[in-house]
Coordinates of C-alpha atoms in Angstrom, one line a residue:
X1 CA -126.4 87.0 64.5
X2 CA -128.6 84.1 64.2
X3 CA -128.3 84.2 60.8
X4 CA -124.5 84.3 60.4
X5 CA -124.3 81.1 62.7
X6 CA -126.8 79.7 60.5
X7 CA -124.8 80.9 57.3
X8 CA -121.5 79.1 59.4
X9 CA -123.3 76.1 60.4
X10 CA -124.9 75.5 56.9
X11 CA -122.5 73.0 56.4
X12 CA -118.9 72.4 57.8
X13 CA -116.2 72.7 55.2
X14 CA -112.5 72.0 55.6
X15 CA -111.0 75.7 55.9
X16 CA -107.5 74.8 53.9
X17 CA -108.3 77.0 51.4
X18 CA -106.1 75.1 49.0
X19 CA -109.0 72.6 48.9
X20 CA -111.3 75.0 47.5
X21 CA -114.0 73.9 50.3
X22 CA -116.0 76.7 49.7
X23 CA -116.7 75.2 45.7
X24 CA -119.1 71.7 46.7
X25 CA -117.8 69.8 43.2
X26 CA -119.8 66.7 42.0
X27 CA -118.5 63.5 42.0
X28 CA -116.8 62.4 39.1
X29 CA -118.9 60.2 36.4
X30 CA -117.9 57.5 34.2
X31 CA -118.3 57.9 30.6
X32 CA -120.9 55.6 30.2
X33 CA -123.2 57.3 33.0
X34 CA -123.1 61.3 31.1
X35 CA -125.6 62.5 29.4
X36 CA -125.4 65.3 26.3
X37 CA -127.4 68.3 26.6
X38 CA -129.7 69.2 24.1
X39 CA -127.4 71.0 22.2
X40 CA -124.7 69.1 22.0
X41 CA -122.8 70.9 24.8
X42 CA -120.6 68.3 27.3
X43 CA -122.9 67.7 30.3
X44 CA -122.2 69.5 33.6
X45 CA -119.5 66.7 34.7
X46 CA -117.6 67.5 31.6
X47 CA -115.0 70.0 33.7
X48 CA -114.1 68.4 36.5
X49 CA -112.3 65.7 34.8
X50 CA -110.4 68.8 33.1
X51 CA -110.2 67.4 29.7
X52 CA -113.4 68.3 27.9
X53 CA -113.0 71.8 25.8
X54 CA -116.2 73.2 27.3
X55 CA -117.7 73.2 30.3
X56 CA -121.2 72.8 31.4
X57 CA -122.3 76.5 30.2
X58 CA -120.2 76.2 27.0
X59 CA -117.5 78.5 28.2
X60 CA -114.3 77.4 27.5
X61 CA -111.4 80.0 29.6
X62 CA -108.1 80.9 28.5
X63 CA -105.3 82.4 29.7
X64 CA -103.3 84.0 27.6
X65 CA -101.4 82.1 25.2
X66 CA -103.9 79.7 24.7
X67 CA -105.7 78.8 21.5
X68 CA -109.5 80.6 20.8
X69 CA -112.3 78.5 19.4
X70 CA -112.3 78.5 15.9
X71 CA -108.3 80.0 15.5
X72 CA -107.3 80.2 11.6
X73 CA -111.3 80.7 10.9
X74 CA -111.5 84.4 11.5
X75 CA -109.1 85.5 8.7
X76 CA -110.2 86.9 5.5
X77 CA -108.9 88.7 2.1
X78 CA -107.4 91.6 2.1
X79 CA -108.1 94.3 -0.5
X80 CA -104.9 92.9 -2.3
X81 CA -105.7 88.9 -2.3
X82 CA -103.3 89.1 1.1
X83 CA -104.9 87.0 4.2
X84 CA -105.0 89.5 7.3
X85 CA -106.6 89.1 10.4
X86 CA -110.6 90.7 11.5
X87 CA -110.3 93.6 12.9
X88 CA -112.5 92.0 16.2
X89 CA -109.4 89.2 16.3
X90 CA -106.8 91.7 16.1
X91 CA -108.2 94.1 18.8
X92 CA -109.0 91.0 20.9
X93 CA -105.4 89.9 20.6
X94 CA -104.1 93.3 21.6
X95 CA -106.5 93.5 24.8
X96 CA -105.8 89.8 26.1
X97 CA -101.7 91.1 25.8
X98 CA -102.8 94.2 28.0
X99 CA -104.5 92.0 30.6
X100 CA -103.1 88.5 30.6
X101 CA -103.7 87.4 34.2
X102 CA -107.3 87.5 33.8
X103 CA -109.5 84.1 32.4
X104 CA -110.2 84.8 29.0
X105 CA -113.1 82.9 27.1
X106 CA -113.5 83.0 23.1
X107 CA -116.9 82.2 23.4
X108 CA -120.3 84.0 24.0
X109 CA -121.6 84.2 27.9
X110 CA -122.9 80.7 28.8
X111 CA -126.7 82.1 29.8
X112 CA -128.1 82.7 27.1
X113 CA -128.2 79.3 25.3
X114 CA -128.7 77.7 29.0
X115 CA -131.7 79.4 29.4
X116 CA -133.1 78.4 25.6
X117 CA -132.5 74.8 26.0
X118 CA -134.2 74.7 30.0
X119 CA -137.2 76.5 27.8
X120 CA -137.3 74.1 25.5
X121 CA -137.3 71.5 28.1
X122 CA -139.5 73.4 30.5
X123 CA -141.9 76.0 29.0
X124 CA -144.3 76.1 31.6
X125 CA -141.4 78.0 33.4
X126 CA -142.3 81.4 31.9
X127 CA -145.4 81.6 33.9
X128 CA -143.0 82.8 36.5
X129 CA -141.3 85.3 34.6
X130 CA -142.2 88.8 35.5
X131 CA -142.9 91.3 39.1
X132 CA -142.9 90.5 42.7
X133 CA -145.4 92.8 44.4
X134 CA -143.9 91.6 47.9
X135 CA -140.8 93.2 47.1
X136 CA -142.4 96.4 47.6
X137 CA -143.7 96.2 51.1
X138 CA -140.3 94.3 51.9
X139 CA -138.8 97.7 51.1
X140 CA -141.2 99.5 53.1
X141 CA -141.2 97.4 56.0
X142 CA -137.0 97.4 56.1
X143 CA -136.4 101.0 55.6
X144 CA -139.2 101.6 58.3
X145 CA -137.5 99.0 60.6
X146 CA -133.9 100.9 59.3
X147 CA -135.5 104.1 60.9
X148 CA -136.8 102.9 63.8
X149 CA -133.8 101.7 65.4
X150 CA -132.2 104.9 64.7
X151 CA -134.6 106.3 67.1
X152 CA -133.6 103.4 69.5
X153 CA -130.4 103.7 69.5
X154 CA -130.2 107.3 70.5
X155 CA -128.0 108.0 73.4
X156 CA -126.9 104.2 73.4
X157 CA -123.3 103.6 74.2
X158 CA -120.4 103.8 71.4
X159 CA -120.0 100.0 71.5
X160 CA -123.8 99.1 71.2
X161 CA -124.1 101.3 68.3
X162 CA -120.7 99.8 66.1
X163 CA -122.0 96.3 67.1
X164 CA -125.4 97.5 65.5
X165 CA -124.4 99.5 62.8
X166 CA -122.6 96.7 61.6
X167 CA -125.2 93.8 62.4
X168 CA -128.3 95.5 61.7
X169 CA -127.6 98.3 59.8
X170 CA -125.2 96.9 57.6
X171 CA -127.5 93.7 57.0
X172 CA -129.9 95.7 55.7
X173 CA -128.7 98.9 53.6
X174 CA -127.2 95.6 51.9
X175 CA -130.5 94.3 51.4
X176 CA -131.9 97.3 49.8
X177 CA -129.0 97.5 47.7
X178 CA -130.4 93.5 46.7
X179 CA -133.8 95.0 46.8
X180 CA -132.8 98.1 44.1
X181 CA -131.2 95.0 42.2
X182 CA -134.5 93.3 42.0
X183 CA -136.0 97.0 40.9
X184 CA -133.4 96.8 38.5
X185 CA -134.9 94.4 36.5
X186 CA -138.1 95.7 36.7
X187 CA -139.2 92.9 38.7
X188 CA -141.3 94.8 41.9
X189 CA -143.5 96.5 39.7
X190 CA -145.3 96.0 36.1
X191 CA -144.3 99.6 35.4
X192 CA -140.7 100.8 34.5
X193 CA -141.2 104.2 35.9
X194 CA -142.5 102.7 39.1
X195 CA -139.4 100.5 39.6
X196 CA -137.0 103.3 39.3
X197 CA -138.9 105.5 42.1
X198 CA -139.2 102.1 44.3
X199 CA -135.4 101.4 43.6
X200 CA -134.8 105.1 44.9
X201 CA -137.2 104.5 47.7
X202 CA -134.9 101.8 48.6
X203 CA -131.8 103.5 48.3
X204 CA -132.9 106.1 50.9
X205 CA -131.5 104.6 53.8
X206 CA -127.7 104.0 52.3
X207 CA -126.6 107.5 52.6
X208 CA -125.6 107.4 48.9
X209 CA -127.0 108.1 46.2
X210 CA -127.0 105.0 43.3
X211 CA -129.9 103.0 42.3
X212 CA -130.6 104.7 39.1
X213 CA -126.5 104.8 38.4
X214 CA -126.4 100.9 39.1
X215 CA -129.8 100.0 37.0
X216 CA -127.2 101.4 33.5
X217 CA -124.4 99.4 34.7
X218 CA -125.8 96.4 35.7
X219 CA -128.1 95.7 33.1
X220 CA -125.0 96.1 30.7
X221 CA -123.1 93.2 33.2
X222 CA -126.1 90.9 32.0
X223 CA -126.2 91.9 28.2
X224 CA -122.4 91.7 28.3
X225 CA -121.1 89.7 30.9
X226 CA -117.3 89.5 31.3
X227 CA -116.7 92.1 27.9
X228 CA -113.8 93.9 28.4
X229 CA -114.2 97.8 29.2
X230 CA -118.2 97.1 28.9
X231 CA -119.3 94.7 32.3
X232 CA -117.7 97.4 34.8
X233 CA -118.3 94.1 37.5
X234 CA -114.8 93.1 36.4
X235 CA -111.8 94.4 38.7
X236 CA -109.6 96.6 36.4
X237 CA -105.7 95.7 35.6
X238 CA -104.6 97.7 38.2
X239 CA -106.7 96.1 41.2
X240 CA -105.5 93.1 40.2
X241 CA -101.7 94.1 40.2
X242 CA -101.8 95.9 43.6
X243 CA -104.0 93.5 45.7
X244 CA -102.1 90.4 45.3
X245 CA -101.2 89.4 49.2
X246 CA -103.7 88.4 52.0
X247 CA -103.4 91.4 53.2
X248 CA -104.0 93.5 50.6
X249 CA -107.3 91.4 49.0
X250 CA -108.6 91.9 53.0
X251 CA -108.1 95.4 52.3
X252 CA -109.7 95.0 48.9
X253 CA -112.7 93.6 50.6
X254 CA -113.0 96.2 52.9
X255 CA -113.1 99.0 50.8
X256 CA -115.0 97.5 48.0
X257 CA -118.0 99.7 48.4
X258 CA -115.4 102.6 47.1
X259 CA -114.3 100.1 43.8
X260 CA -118.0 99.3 42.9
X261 CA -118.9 103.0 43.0
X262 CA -115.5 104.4 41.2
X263 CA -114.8 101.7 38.8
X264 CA -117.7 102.4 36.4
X265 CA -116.7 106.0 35.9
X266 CA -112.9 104.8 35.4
X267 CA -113.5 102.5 32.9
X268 CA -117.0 103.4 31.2
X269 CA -118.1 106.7 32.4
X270 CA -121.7 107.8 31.2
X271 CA -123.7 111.4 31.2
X272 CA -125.7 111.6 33.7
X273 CA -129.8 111.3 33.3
X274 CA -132.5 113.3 35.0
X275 CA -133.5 110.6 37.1
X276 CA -130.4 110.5 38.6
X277 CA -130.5 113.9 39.4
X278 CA -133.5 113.0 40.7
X279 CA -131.9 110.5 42.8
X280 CA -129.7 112.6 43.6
X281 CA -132.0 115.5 44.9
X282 CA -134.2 112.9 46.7
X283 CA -131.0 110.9 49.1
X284 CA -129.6 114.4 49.8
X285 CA -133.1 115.1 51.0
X286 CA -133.5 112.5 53.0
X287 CA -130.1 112.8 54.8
X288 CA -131.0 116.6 55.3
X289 CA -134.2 115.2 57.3
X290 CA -132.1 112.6 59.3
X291 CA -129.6 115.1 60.6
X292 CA -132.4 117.6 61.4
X293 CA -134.4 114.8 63.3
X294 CA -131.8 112.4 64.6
X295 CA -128.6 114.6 64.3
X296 CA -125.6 113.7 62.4
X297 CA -125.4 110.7 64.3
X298 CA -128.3 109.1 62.9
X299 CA -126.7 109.9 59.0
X300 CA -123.4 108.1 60.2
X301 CA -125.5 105.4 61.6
X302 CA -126.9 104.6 58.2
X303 CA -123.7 105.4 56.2
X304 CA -121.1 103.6 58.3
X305 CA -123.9 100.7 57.7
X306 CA -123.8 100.7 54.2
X307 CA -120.2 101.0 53.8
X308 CA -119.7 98.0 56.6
X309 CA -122.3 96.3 54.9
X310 CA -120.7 96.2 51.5
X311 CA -117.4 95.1 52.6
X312 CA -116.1 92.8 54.9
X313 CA -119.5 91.8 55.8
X314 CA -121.0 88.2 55.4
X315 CA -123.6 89.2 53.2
X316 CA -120.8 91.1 50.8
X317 CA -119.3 87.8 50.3
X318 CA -121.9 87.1 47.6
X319 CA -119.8 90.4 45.2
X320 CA -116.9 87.3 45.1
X321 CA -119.1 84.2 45.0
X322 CA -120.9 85.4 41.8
X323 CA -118.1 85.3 39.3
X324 CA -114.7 84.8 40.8
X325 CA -113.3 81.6 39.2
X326 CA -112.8 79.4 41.9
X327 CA -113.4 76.4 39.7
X328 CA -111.7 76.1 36.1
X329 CA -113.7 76.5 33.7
X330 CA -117.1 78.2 35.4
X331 CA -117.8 81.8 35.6
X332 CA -120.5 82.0 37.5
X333 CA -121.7 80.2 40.7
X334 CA -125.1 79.9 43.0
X335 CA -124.6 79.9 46.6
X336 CA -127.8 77.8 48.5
X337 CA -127.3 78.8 52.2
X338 CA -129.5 80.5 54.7
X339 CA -128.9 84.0 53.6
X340 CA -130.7 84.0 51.4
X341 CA -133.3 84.8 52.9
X342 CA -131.6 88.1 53.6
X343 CA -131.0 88.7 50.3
X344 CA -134.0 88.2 47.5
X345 CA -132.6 85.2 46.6
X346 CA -129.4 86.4 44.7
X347 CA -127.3 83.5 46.1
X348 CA -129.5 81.7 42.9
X349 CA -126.8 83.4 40.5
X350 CA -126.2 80.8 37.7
X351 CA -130.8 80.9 37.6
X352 CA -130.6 84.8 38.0
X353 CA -128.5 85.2 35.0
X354 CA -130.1 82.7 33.2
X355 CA -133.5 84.1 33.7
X356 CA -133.2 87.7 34.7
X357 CA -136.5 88.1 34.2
X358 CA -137.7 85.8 36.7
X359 CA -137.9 87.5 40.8
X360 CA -135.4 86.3 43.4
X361 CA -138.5 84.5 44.6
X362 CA -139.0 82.1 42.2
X363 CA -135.3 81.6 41.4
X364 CA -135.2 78.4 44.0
X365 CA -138.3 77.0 41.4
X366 CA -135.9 77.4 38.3
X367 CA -133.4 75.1 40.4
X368 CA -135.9 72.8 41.2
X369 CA -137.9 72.3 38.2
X370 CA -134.4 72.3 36.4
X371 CA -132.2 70.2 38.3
X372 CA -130.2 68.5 36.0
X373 CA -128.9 72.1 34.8
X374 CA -128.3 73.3 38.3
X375 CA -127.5 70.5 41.2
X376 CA -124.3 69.3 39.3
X377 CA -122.4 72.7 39.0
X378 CA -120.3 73.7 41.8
X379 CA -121.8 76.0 44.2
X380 CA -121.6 77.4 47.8
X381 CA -123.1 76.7 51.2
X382 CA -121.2 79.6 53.1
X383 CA -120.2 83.0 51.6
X384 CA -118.1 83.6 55.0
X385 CA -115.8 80.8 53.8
X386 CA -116.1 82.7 50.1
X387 CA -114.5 85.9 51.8
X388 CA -111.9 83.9 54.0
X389 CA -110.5 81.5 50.4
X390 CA -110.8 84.6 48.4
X391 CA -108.1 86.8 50.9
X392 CA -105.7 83.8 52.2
X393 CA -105.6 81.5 48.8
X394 CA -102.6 83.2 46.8
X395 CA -104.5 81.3 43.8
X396 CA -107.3 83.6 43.5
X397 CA -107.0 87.4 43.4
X398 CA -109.2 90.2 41.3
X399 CA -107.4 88.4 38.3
X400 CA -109.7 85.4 38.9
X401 CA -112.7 86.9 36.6
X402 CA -113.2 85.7 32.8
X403 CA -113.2 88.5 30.2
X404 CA -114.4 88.3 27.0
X405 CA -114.1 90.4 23.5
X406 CA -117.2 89.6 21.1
X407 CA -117.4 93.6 20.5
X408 CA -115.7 95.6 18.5
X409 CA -114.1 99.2 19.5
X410 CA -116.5 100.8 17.2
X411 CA -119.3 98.6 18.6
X412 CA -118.4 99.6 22.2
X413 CA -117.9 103.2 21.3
X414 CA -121.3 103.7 20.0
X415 CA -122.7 102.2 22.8
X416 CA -121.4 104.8 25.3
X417 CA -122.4 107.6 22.5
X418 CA -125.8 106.1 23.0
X419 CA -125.7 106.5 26.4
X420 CA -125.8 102.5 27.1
X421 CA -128.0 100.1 27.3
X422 CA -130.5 102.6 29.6
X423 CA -130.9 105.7 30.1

């Protein structure tokens, strides 16, 4: 509880979601007081005053309808001498039709070049790049914790066990699904096989099996962000037609544990490995052990937790804060309040998906060290007040995410023949 007041009290915004509150914007800048980037890119000011063609990241959105970078430079010759279109621009053209309520950008993700020109500037910043041995005995010490106060809760009343189910169990089964993101990217160990058992470790006390599942998905949200049918992260067409009103996006948020399991095998399904039949075998025995010691009870206790804790929970509110346009023009946003703490860091999103290969831990150093990237985007001080704009603000919806198509069909089938990215 402590730390949601904290999270609250982080700093007071105006709740007339119209304002966007949640989104702290920058003051605007004269001309005369910007600064380039070293690429050439406008400077992190660039969108607010709405006029430049690329923001900060050097992502420029569209909605459908508009004009793509570089329009009347993707044709070529024909066979015949005739001028036709690529078949990338013509399969683009038919997919933004198909979806036209989402953002869509004609340009690569914005990381990538972010994260060469803060190396250029920075080098010395690789020295963090690499494992977190904490992680480990933060996993240990949680799931431990996890257990134990299944054990005290035994014979509690109904009312103390919601309230705690959703406080404490909810906080952390969501932090071990942070911690099997952190495993993810190989960051709590030097070796890959000893990630995946510590990411199943972690996923013990969730009820469910996925860490192994998530690891193929989400490292293809990184390599692809915002591709359409690759970066499963995305809502699909029909979430976006069907939760429209407040009540319906509160809905939404409720039962988004259900969307961010189903929608990968909707839209991208993939053969499952051994290791997640090992994961598999390995959560089903574990839930067999907590019904034999604490009764089914004990399993509810840590299910109802993870399924509280993924939606309408404070800590969820990070699943809408990471990529949910809230300000034109940005597709991806850092929240700096006090959970934080709670959560390996992942608030740090626009210096997570700029360095993915640098721990949760660090990710406040990559801020620091490179300010001038960072400090001037819009970000968040309060994921509650992310949750609250995000089901009463008729202006966002799961429409509010930027696709992209820089792959073709082909591309995108082979990549599923080859099972993805991992295996």
């Amino acid at each position: 509880l402590a730390f949601f007041i904290a999270e609250i009290a982080a700093k007071y915004h105006n709740l007339n979601p119209r304002k966007f509150a949640t989104v702290d914007v920058p003051e605007r800048m004269s001309d005369e007081n910007r600064t380039s980037s070293p690429s050439g890119v406008p400077d992190v000011y660039a969108f607010v005053d709405g006029g430049a063609d690329y923001d900060d990241a050097g992502c420029k959105p569209h909605r459908a309808g508009g004009s793509p970078r570089g329009e009347g430079k993707t044709e070529k010759e024909n066979a015949d001498g005739s001028e036709g279109v690529s078949v990338l621009e013509g399969e683009r053209k038919q997919k933004v039709e198909a979806g036209p309520k989402f953002y869509w950008s004609h340009d690569e993700e914005p990381h990538r070049r972010r994260k060469q020109e803060i190396l250029g500037k920075y080098p010395y910043l690789k020295k963090y790049m690499g494992s977190d041995p904490s992680t480990k005995f933060k996993v240990v010490f949680w799931v431990s914790f996890q257990l134990l106060s299944i054990h005290l809760l035994q014979g509690a009343p109904w009312y103390t066990w919601l309230f705690c189910c959703y406080t404490l169990s909810g906080s952390i089964n969501h932090m071990m699904t942070l911690a099997m993101h952190e495993l993810a990217h190989n960051l709590g160990s030097r070796s890959v096989t000893s990630n995946r058992l510590w990411a199943i470790f972690s996923n013990l006390p969730m009820g469910f099996p996925t860490a192994i599942s998530f690891k193929r998905y989400h490292l293809e949200h990184h390599k692809f962000q915002g591709e359409d049918e690759v970066d499963v992260d995305i809502p699909t067409e029909i979430e976006g037609w069907f939760f429209s009103s407040s009540g319906r996006k509160a809905v939404w948020c409720f039962f988004q544990p259900a969307f961010y399991a189903l929608r990968p095998i909707i839209v991208s399904a993939k053969k499952p490995t051994q290791w997640e039949h090992f994961n598999i075998f390995c959560t089903i025995a574990f839930d067999l052990i907590i019904v034999k010691v604490w009764g089914i009870g004990g399993l509810m206790y840590l299910i109802w937790g993870t399924l509280f804790g993924m939606g309408l929970h404070p800590v969820a509110g990070h699943f809408i804060a990471e990529h949910y346009v809230m300000n034109s023009g940005q597709e991806t946003y850092s929240y700096y309040g006090p959970l934080n703490w709670l959560t390996f860091n992942v608030g740090y999103h626009n210096e997570h998906h700029d360095f993915a290969n640098i721990s949760g831990k660090h990710l406040p150093t990559v801020r620091r060290v490179a300010a001038e990237y960072y400090d001037g985007m819009p970000h968040y001080h309060s994921w509650i007040k992310v949750i609250w704009d995000y089901i009463v603000d008729d202006g966002i919806s799961p429409y509010s995410r930027v696709k992209r198509v820089t792959m073709e069909d082909k591309e995108i089938e082979d990549l599923r023949a080859r099972g993805g990215l991992v295996k």
